[in-house]
mmCIF file with all atom_site columns, C-alpha atoms in Angstrom:
data_model
loop_
_atom_site.group_PDB
_atom_site.id
_atom_site.type_symbol
_atom_site.label_atom_id
_atom_site.label_alt_id
_atom_site.label_comp_id
_atom_site.label_asym_id
_atom_site.label_entity_id
_atom_site.label_seq_id
_atom_site.pdbx_PDB_ins_code
_atom_site.Cartn_x
_atom_site.Cartn_y
_atom_site.Cartn_z
_atom_site.occupancy
_atom_site.B_iso_or_equiv
_atom_site.pdbx_formal_charge
_atom_site.auth_seq_id
_atom_site.auth_comp_id
_atom_site.auth_asym_id
_atom_site.auth_atom_id
_atom_site.pdbx_PDB_model_num
ATOM 1   C CA . MET A 1 1   ? 195.169 119.882 59.090 1.00 42.00 ? 1   MET A CA 1
ATOM 2   C CA . LYS A 1 2   ? 196.876 121.807 61.885 1.00 42.00 ? 2   LYS A CA 1
ATOM 3   C CA . GLU A 1 3   ? 198.458 119.954 64.749 1.00 46.00 ? 3   GLU A CA 1
ATOM 4   C CA . ASP A 1 4   ? 196.071 118.826 67.524 1.00 49.00 ? 4   ASP A CA 1
ATOM 5   C CA . VAL A 1 5   ? 198.149 120.393 70.296 1.00 45.00 ? 5   VAL A CA 1
ATOM 6   C CA . VAL A 1 6   ? 196.548 123.517 71.715 1.00 45.00 ? 6   VAL A CA 1
ATOM 7   C CA . PRO A 1 7   ? 198.873 125.777 73.742 1.00 45.00 ? 7   PRO A CA 1
ATOM 8   C CA . ASP A 1 8   ? 197.820 126.891 77.202 1.00 47.00 ? 8   ASP A CA 1
ATOM 9   C CA . HIS A 1 9   ? 196.417 130.419 76.818 1.00 43.00 ? 9   HIS A CA 1
ATOM 10  C CA . ARG A 1 10  ? 197.665 131.391 80.278 1.00 45.00 ? 10  ARG A CA 1
ATOM 11  C CA . THR A 1 11  ? 201.319 130.825 79.431 1.00 46.00 ? 11  THR A CA 1
ATOM 12  C CA . SER A 1 12  ? 201.436 131.272 75.666 1.00 45.00 ? 12  SER A CA 1
ATOM 13  C CA . PRO A 1 13  ? 201.918 134.605 73.896 1.00 48.00 ? 13  PRO A CA 1
ATOM 14  C CA . ILE A 1 14  ? 199.978 133.248 70.894 1.00 49.00 ? 14  ILE A CA 1
ATOM 15  C CA . GLY A 1 15  ? 196.584 134.817 70.208 1.00 52.00 ? 15  GLY A CA 1
ATOM 16  C CA . ILE A 1 16  ? 193.378 132.832 70.747 1.00 49.00 ? 16  ILE A CA 1
ATOM 17  C CA . ALA A 1 17  ? 192.872 132.374 66.989 1.00 51.00 ? 17  ALA A CA 1
ATOM 18  C CA . ASP A 1 18  ? 196.202 130.540 66.815 1.00 54.00 ? 18  ASP A CA 1
ATOM 19  C CA . GLN A 1 19  ? 195.196 128.233 69.652 1.00 49.00 ? 19  GLN A CA 1
ATOM 20  C CA . VAL A 1 20  ? 192.017 126.866 68.089 1.00 51.00 ? 20  VAL A CA 1
ATOM 21  C CA . ARG A 1 21  ? 192.415 123.691 66.076 1.00 63.00 ? 21  ARG A CA 1
ATOM 22  C CA . THR A 1 22  ? 191.179 124.251 62.549 1.00 71.00 ? 22  THR A CA 1
ATOM 23  C CA . LEU A 1 23  ? 188.898 121.556 61.187 1.00 74.00 ? 23  LEU A CA 1
ATOM 24  C CA . GLY A 1 24  ? 187.705 121.101 57.640 1.00 70.00 ? 24  GLY A CA 1
ATOM 25  C CA . PRO A 1 25  ? 186.807 121.409 54.933 1.00 82.00 ? 25  PRO A CA 1
ATOM 26  C CA . GLU A 1 26  ? 187.487 117.683 54.782 1.00 89.00 ? 26  GLU A CA 1
ATOM 27  C CA . PRO A 1 27  ? 185.192 115.411 56.825 1.00 92.00 ? 27  PRO A CA 1
ATOM 28  C CA . VAL A 1 28  ? 186.054 114.547 60.395 1.00 92.00 ? 28  VAL A CA 1
ATOM 29  C CA . ARG A 1 29  ? 184.945 111.523 62.418 1.00 95.00 ? 29  ARG A CA 1
ATOM 30  C CA . ILE A 1 30  ? 182.516 112.382 65.214 1.00 95.00 ? 30  ILE A CA 1
ATOM 31  C CA . GLN A 1 31  ? 180.578 110.295 67.721 1.00 96.00 ? 31  GLN A CA 1
ATOM 32  C CA . LEU A 1 32  ? 177.043 111.353 68.536 1.00 97.00 ? 32  LEU A CA 1
ATOM 33  C CA . SER A 1 33  ? 174.737 109.927 71.164 1.00 98.00 ? 33  SER A CA 1
ATOM 34  C CA . ILE A 1 34  ? 171.376 109.860 69.408 1.00 98.00 ? 34  ILE A CA 1
ATOM 35  C CA . ASN A 1 35  ? 168.337 108.439 71.189 1.00 97.00 ? 35  ASN A CA 1
ATOM 36  C CA . ARG A 1 36  ? 170.575 106.667 73.727 1.00 95.00 ? 36  ARG A CA 1
ATOM 37  C CA . GLU A 1 37  ? 172.694 105.020 71.024 1.00 97.00 ? 37  GLU A CA 1
ATOM 38  C CA . THR A 1 38  ? 176.217 106.083 70.061 1.00 97.00 ? 38  THR A CA 1
ATOM 39  C CA . ARG A 1 39  ? 176.635 106.578 66.339 1.00 96.00 ? 39  ARG A CA 1
ATOM 40  C CA . GLY A 1 40  ? 179.829 107.418 64.495 1.00 96.00 ? 40  GLY A CA 1
ATOM 41  C CA . LEU A 1 41  ? 179.833 109.399 61.291 1.00 95.00 ? 41  LEU A CA 1
ATOM 42  C CA . ASP A 1 42  ? 182.131 111.342 59.021 1.00 96.00 ? 42  ASP A CA 1
ATOM 43  C CA . VAL A 1 43  ? 180.921 114.875 58.370 1.00 95.00 ? 43  VAL A CA 1
ATOM 44  C CA . GLU A 1 44  ? 182.339 118.226 57.396 1.00 94.00 ? 44  GLU A CA 1
ATOM 45  C CA . PRO A 1 45  ? 182.571 120.403 60.520 1.00 93.00 ? 45  PRO A CA 1
ATOM 46  C CA . ARG A 1 46  ? 179.994 122.821 59.087 1.00 94.00 ? 46  ARG A CA 1
ATOM 47  C CA . VAL A 1 47  ? 177.247 120.169 58.712 1.00 96.00 ? 47  VAL A CA 1
ATOM 48  C CA . SER A 1 48  ? 174.142 120.993 60.724 1.00 97.00 ? 48  SER A CA 1
ATOM 49  C CA . LEU A 1 49  ? 172.694 118.554 63.205 1.00 98.00 ? 49  LEU A CA 1
ATOM 50  C CA . LEU A 1 50  ? 169.583 118.428 61.017 1.00 98.00 ? 50  LEU A CA 1
ATOM 51  C CA . ASP A 1 51  ? 171.548 117.335 57.946 1.00 98.00 ? 51  ASP A CA 1
ATOM 52  C CA . ALA A 1 52  ? 173.573 114.840 59.995 1.00 98.00 ? 52  ALA A CA 1
ATOM 53  C CA . LEU A 1 53  ? 170.365 113.281 61.322 1.00 98.00 ? 53  LEU A CA 1
ATOM 54  C CA . ARG A 1 54  ? 168.514 113.166 58.010 1.00 98.00 ? 54  ARG A CA 1
ATOM 55  C CA . GLU A 1 55  ? 171.266 112.629 55.442 1.00 97.00 ? 55  GLU A CA 1
ATOM 56  C CA . HIS A 1 56  ? 173.935 110.732 57.344 1.00 97.00 ? 56  HIS A CA 1
ATOM 57  C CA . LEU A 1 57  ? 172.000 108.768 59.974 1.00 97.00 ? 57  LEU A CA 1
ATOM 58  C CA . ASP A 1 58  ? 168.715 108.242 58.081 1.00 97.00 ? 58  ASP A CA 1
ATOM 59  C CA . LEU A 1 59  ? 166.654 109.650 60.969 1.00 97.00 ? 59  LEU A CA 1
ATOM 60  C CA . THR A 1 60  ? 164.099 111.486 58.862 1.00 97.00 ? 60  THR A CA 1
ATOM 61  C CA . GLY A 1 61  ? 161.484 112.201 61.533 1.00 96.00 ? 61  GLY A CA 1
ATOM 62  C CA . THR A 1 62  ? 163.057 115.588 62.208 1.00 97.00 ? 62  THR A CA 1
ATOM 63  C CA . LYS A 1 63  ? 161.849 117.796 59.370 1.00 97.00 ? 63  LYS A CA 1
ATOM 64  C CA . LYS A 1 64  ? 163.614 120.458 57.333 1.00 96.00 ? 64  LYS A CA 1
ATOM 65  C CA . GLY A 1 65  ? 161.222 123.358 57.041 1.00 94.00 ? 65  GLY A CA 1
ATOM 66  C CA . CYS A 1 66  ? 162.795 126.769 56.590 1.00 95.00 ? 66  CYS A CA 1
ATOM 67  C CA . ASP A 1 67  ? 166.437 125.816 57.279 1.00 94.00 ? 67  ASP A CA 1
ATOM 68  C CA . GLN A 1 68  ? 166.744 129.263 58.921 1.00 95.00 ? 68  GLN A CA 1
ATOM 69  C CA . GLY A 1 69  ? 165.534 128.651 62.468 1.00 95.00 ? 69  GLY A CA 1
ATOM 70  C CA . THR A 1 70  ? 162.135 130.298 62.093 1.00 95.00 ? 70  THR A CA 1
ATOM 71  C CA . CYS A 1 71  ? 159.627 127.440 61.755 1.00 97.00 ? 71  CYS A CA 1
ATOM 72  C CA . GLY A 1 72  ? 160.558 124.939 64.491 1.00 97.00 ? 72  GLY A CA 1
ATOM 73  C CA . ALA A 1 73  ? 160.001 121.841 62.312 1.00 97.00 ? 73  ALA A CA 1
ATOM 74  C CA . CYS A 1 74  ? 163.524 120.656 63.162 1.00 98.00 ? 74  CYS A CA 1
ATOM 75  C CA . THR A 1 75  ? 163.156 120.885 66.960 1.00 98.00 ? 75  THR A CA 1
ATOM 76  C CA . VAL A 1 76  ? 165.092 118.186 68.835 1.00 98.00 ? 76  VAL A CA 1
ATOM 77  C CA . TRP A 1 77  ? 166.536 118.004 72.347 1.00 98.00 ? 77  TRP A CA 1
ATOM 78  C CA . VAL A 1 78  ? 170.195 118.281 73.236 1.00 98.00 ? 78  VAL A CA 1
ATOM 79  C CA . ASP A 1 79  ? 170.702 117.209 76.836 1.00 97.00 ? 79  ASP A CA 1
ATOM 80  C CA . GLY A 1 80  ? 166.945 117.583 77.360 1.00 96.00 ? 80  GLY A CA 1
ATOM 81  C CA . ARG A 1 81  ? 166.860 121.167 76.083 1.00 96.00 ? 81  ARG A CA 1
ATOM 82  C CA . ARG A 1 82  ? 165.066 121.994 72.867 1.00 97.00 ? 82  ARG A CA 1
ATOM 83  C CA . VAL A 1 83  ? 167.215 123.248 70.032 1.00 98.00 ? 83  VAL A CA 1
ATOM 84  C CA . LEU A 1 84  ? 166.729 123.982 66.357 1.00 98.00 ? 84  LEU A CA 1
ATOM 85  C CA . ALA A 1 85  ? 168.709 121.294 64.551 1.00 98.00 ? 85  ALA A CA 1
ATOM 86  C CA . CYS A 1 86  ? 169.064 123.435 61.432 1.00 98.00 ? 86  CYS A CA 1
ATOM 87  C CA . LEU A 1 87  ? 171.049 126.051 63.407 1.00 97.00 ? 87  LEU A CA 1
ATOM 88  C CA . THR A 1 88  ? 173.111 123.601 65.480 1.00 97.00 ? 88  THR A CA 1
ATOM 89  C CA . LEU A 1 89  ? 176.368 122.167 64.192 1.00 96.00 ? 89  LEU A CA 1
ATOM 90  C CA . ALA A 1 90  ? 176.515 118.383 64.476 1.00 97.00 ? 90  ALA A CA 1
ATOM 91  C CA . ILE A 1 91  ? 180.099 118.550 65.729 1.00 95.00 ? 91  ILE A CA 1
ATOM 92  C CA . SER A 1 92  ? 178.979 120.721 68.667 1.00 96.00 ? 92  SER A CA 1
ATOM 93  C CA . CYS A 1 93  ? 176.768 117.866 69.901 1.00 97.00 ? 93  CYS A CA 1
ATOM 94  C CA . THR A 1 94  ? 179.688 115.525 70.518 1.00 96.00 ? 94  THR A CA 1
ATOM 95  C CA . GLY A 1 95  ? 179.527 114.519 74.184 1.00 95.00 ? 95  GLY A CA 1
ATOM 96  C CA . HIS A 1 96  ? 175.851 115.470 74.492 1.00 97.00 ? 96  HIS A CA 1
ATOM 97  C CA . GLU A 1 97  ? 172.656 113.400 74.321 1.00 98.00 ? 97  GLU A CA 1
ATOM 98  C CA . VAL A 1 98  ? 170.497 114.190 71.299 1.00 98.00 ? 98  VAL A CA 1
ATOM 99  C CA . THR A 1 99  ? 166.862 113.072 71.327 1.00 98.00 ? 99  THR A CA 1
ATOM 100 C CA . THR A 1 100 ? 164.762 113.077 68.182 1.00 98.00 ? 100 THR A CA 1
ATOM 101 C CA . ILE A 1 101 ? 161.122 112.208 67.604 1.00 97.00 ? 101 ILE A CA 1
ATOM 102 C CA . GLU A 1 102 ? 162.265 108.634 66.876 1.00 96.00 ? 102 GLU A CA 1
ATOM 103 C CA . GLY A 1 103 ? 163.641 108.406 70.430 1.00 96.00 ? 103 GLY A CA 1
ATOM 104 C CA . LEU A 1 104 ? 160.575 109.780 72.171 1.00 95.00 ? 104 LEU A CA 1
ATOM 105 C CA . ALA A 1 105 ? 158.489 106.605 72.189 1.00 90.00 ? 105 ALA A CA 1
ATOM 106 C CA . ASP A 1 106 ? 159.205 103.940 74.802 1.00 85.00 ? 106 ASP A CA 1
ATOM 107 C CA . ASP A 1 107 ? 159.910 100.732 72.874 1.00 80.00 ? 107 ASP A CA 1
ATOM 108 C CA . GLN A 1 108 ? 156.952 100.503 70.488 1.00 84.00 ? 108 GLN A CA 1
ATOM 109 C CA . ARG A 1 109 ? 154.528 102.452 72.711 1.00 92.00 ? 109 ARG A CA 1
ATOM 110 C CA . LEU A 1 110 ? 153.874 106.040 71.725 1.00 95.00 ? 110 LEU A CA 1
ATOM 111 C CA . HIS A 1 111 ? 154.761 108.811 74.143 1.00 96.00 ? 111 HIS A CA 1
ATOM 112 C CA . PRO A 1 112 ? 151.672 110.330 75.851 1.00 97.00 ? 112 PRO A CA 1
ATOM 113 C CA . MET A 1 113 ? 152.133 113.518 73.783 1.00 97.00 ? 113 MET A CA 1
ATOM 114 C CA . GLN A 1 114 ? 152.175 111.515 70.556 1.00 97.00 ? 114 GLN A CA 1
ATOM 115 C CA . GLN A 1 115 ? 148.999 109.759 71.694 1.00 97.00 ? 115 GLN A CA 1
ATOM 116 C CA . ALA A 1 116 ? 147.357 113.076 72.579 1.00 97.00 ? 116 ALA A CA 1
ATOM 117 C CA . PHE A 1 117 ? 148.255 114.589 69.197 1.00 97.00 ? 117 PHE A CA 1
ATOM 118 C CA . ARG A 1 118 ? 146.547 111.644 67.506 1.00 96.00 ? 118 ARG A CA 1
ATOM 119 C CA . LYS A 1 119 ? 143.537 111.765 69.816 1.00 97.00 ? 119 LYS A CA 1
ATOM 120 C CA . HIS A 1 120 ? 142.966 115.509 69.361 1.00 97.00 ? 120 HIS A CA 1
ATOM 121 C CA . ASP A 1 121 ? 143.824 115.615 65.664 1.00 95.00 ? 121 ASP A CA 1
ATOM 122 C CA . ALA A 1 122 ? 146.595 118.069 66.478 1.00 95.00 ? 122 ALA A CA 1
ATOM 123 C CA . PHE A 1 123 ? 148.022 117.885 62.979 1.00 89.00 ? 123 PHE A CA 1
ATOM 124 C CA . GLN A 1 124 ? 146.801 118.312 59.459 1.00 88.00 ? 124 GLN A CA 1
ATOM 125 C CA . CYS A 1 125 ? 149.545 117.676 56.923 1.00 92.00 ? 125 CYS A CA 1
ATOM 126 C CA . GLY A 1 126 ? 151.802 116.377 59.717 1.00 91.00 ? 126 GLY A CA 1
ATOM 127 C CA . TYR A 1 127 ? 154.966 118.063 58.502 1.00 94.00 ? 127 TYR A CA 1
ATOM 128 C CA . CYS A 1 128 ? 155.468 120.239 61.588 1.00 96.00 ? 128 CYS A CA 1
ATOM 129 C CA . THR A 1 129 ? 154.224 117.548 63.980 1.00 96.00 ? 129 THR A CA 1
ATOM 130 C CA . PRO A 1 130 ? 157.599 116.097 65.087 1.00 97.00 ? 130 PRO A CA 1
ATOM 131 C CA . GLY A 1 131 ? 158.914 119.542 66.040 1.00 98.00 ? 131 GLY A CA 1
ATOM 132 C CA . GLN A 1 132 ? 155.601 120.479 67.658 1.00 98.00 ? 132 GLN A CA 1
ATOM 133 C CA . ILE A 1 133 ? 155.632 117.305 69.771 1.00 98.00 ? 133 ILE A CA 1
ATOM 134 C CA . MET A 1 134 ? 159.256 117.724 70.850 1.00 98.00 ? 134 MET A CA 1
ATOM 135 C CA . SER A 1 135 ? 158.555 121.325 71.892 1.00 98.00 ? 135 SER A CA 1
ATOM 136 C CA . ALA A 1 136 ? 155.284 120.407 73.599 1.00 98.00 ? 136 ALA A CA 1
ATOM 137 C CA . VAL A 1 137 ? 156.907 117.753 75.790 1.00 98.00 ? 137 VAL A CA 1
ATOM 138 C CA . ALA A 1 138 ? 159.745 120.132 76.665 1.00 97.00 ? 138 ALA A CA 1
ATOM 139 C CA . LEU A 1 139 ? 157.495 123.050 77.553 1.00 97.00 ? 139 LEU A CA 1
ATOM 140 C CA . ILE A 1 140 ? 155.632 120.910 80.084 1.00 97.00 ? 140 ILE A CA 1
ATOM 141 C CA . GLU A 1 141 ? 158.962 119.813 81.577 1.00 96.00 ? 141 GLU A CA 1
ATOM 142 C CA . GLU A 1 142 ? 160.082 123.447 81.675 1.00 96.00 ? 142 GLU A CA 1
ATOM 143 C CA . GLY A 1 143 ? 156.909 124.432 83.543 1.00 96.00 ? 143 GLY A CA 1
ATOM 144 C CA . HIS A 1 144 ? 155.559 126.649 80.745 1.00 97.00 ? 144 HIS A CA 1
ATOM 145 C CA . ALA A 1 145 ? 152.107 125.157 80.282 1.00 97.00 ? 145 ALA A CA 1
ATOM 146 C CA . ALA A 1 146 ? 150.086 126.832 83.038 1.00 97.00 ? 146 ALA A CA 1
ATOM 147 C CA . ASP A 1 147 ? 147.419 128.216 80.693 1.00 97.00 ? 147 ASP A CA 1
ATOM 148 C CA . ASP A 1 148 ? 146.675 128.734 77.004 1.00 97.00 ? 148 ASP A CA 1
ATOM 149 C CA . ALA A 1 149 ? 148.442 132.102 76.881 1.00 97.00 ? 149 ALA A CA 1
ATOM 150 C CA . GLU A 1 150 ? 151.639 130.596 78.249 1.00 98.00 ? 150 GLU A CA 1
ATOM 151 C CA . ILE A 1 151 ? 151.381 127.582 75.924 1.00 98.00 ? 151 ILE A CA 1
ATOM 152 C CA . LYS A 1 152 ? 150.928 129.921 72.933 1.00 97.00 ? 152 LYS A CA 1
ATOM 153 C CA . GLU A 1 153 ? 153.948 131.966 73.966 1.00 97.00 ? 153 GLU A CA 1
ATOM 154 C CA . TRP A 1 154 ? 156.284 129.031 74.567 1.00 97.00 ? 154 TRP A CA 1
ATOM 155 C CA . MET A 1 155 ? 155.129 127.197 71.416 1.00 97.00 ? 155 MET A CA 1
ATOM 156 C CA . SER A 1 156 ? 155.386 130.324 69.253 1.00 96.00 ? 156 SER A CA 1
ATOM 157 C CA . GLY A 1 157 ? 158.639 129.121 67.702 1.00 96.00 ? 157 GLY A CA 1
ATOM 158 C CA . ASN A 1 158 ? 156.796 126.192 66.142 1.00 97.00 ? 158 ASN A CA 1
ATOM 159 C CA . ILE A 1 159 ? 154.728 127.163 63.127 1.00 96.00 ? 159 ILE A CA 1
ATOM 160 C CA . CYS A 1 160 ? 151.824 125.063 61.867 1.00 95.00 ? 160 CYS A CA 1
ATOM 161 C CA . ARG A 1 161 ? 150.915 126.159 58.374 1.00 93.00 ? 161 ARG A CA 1
ATOM 162 C CA . CYS A 1 162 ? 147.661 124.193 58.628 1.00 93.00 ? 162 CYS A CA 1
ATOM 163 C CA . ALA A 1 163 ? 146.665 126.186 61.757 1.00 94.00 ? 163 ALA A CA 1
ATOM 164 C CA . ALA A 1 164 ? 145.974 123.215 64.032 1.00 95.00 ? 164 ALA A CA 1
ATOM 165 C CA . TYR A 1 165 ? 146.897 125.381 67.042 1.00 96.00 ? 165 TYR A CA 1
ATOM 166 C CA . PRO A 1 166 ? 143.669 124.850 69.062 1.00 97.00 ? 166 PRO A CA 1
ATOM 167 C CA . ASN A 1 167 ? 144.076 121.076 68.759 1.00 97.00 ? 167 ASN A CA 1
ATOM 168 C CA . ILE A 1 168 ? 147.779 121.283 69.622 1.00 98.00 ? 168 ILE A CA 1
ATOM 169 C CA . ARG A 1 169 ? 146.949 123.240 72.785 1.00 98.00 ? 169 ARG A CA 1
ATOM 170 C CA . GLU A 1 170 ? 144.274 120.692 73.664 1.00 98.00 ? 170 GLU A CA 1
ATOM 171 C CA . ALA A 1 171 ? 146.787 117.864 73.367 1.00 98.00 ? 171 ALA A CA 1
ATOM 172 C CA . ILE A 1 172 ? 149.299 119.762 75.505 1.00 98.00 ? 172 ILE A CA 1
ATOM 173 C CA . ARG A 1 173 ? 146.688 120.488 78.179 1.00 98.00 ? 173 ARG A CA 1
ATOM 174 C CA . GLU A 1 174 ? 145.730 116.811 78.312 1.00 98.00 ? 174 GLU A CA 1
ATOM 175 C CA . VAL A 1 175 ? 149.307 115.623 78.811 1.00 98.00 ? 175 VAL A CA 1
ATOM 176 C CA . ARG A 1 176 ? 149.991 118.433 81.299 1.00 98.00 ? 176 ARG A CA 1
ATOM 177 C CA . ASP A 1 177 ? 146.932 117.442 83.329 1.00 97.00 ? 177 ASP A CA 1
ATOM 178 C CA . GLN A 1 178 ? 147.851 113.743 83.225 1.00 95.00 ? 178 GLN A CA 1
ATOM 179 C CA . ALA A 1 179 ? 151.382 114.553 84.400 1.00 91.00 ? 179 ALA A CA 1
ATOM 180 C CA . GLU A 1 180 ? 150.019 116.699 87.249 1.00 90.00 ? 180 GLU A CA 1
ATOM 181 C CA . GLU A 1 181 ? 147.575 113.993 88.334 1.00 89.00 ? 181 GLU A CA 1
ATOM 182 C CA . GLY A 1 182 ? 150.158 111.235 88.120 1.00 81.00 ? 182 GLY A CA 1
ATOM 183 C CA . GLY A 1 183 ? 152.987 113.321 89.537 1.00 63.00 ? 183 GLY A CA 1
ATOM 184 C CA . HIS A 1 184 ? 155.424 112.052 86.910 1.00 57.00 ? 184 HIS A CA 1
ATOM 185 C CA . ALA A 1 185 ? 157.626 113.677 84.327 1.00 57.00 ? 185 ALA A CA 1
ATOM 186 C CA . THR A 1 186 ? 156.746 113.615 80.647 1.00 62.00 ? 186 THR A CA 1
ATOM 187 C CA . HIS A 1 187 ? 160.282 112.756 79.400 1.00 63.00 ? 187 HIS A CA 1
#
């Protein structure tokens, strides 16, 4: 492994490629804050956040659908922002807060969106449900749930092969309306 010292680019004649510390292919130790708990793990630098969660940390709620960033089944939050875990390197999440479906509930009480999905039967097979729920909560926080057209647009990155879309929108509307009435955030 190259030396950890990185020269100052303002005073060094070395090119930027020479300044970057090369990691891998051997595993490196990283610390991730997952669901408000710091977890250490040894992973190759090219391991995706999705694989780190599922294979190294045994957090299997986040699903592997397409592994290409097109289905949304692997949606999690990094610092409150939704990301596709299959396209995010685990090492890039060091120093950031990662929230998965397992961290959404408060103690043993389901999050209002999880409750609404159950109430409105907003899932069929359930495979896409964790990613759908994580996106649904985020889109309300982002202010993108004004009407069905906006919900459809901002949820378009989450595919439901069982076509439970009307029920998903109903669940989102319910939580949106509860949040507006109560004046509280959904996170």
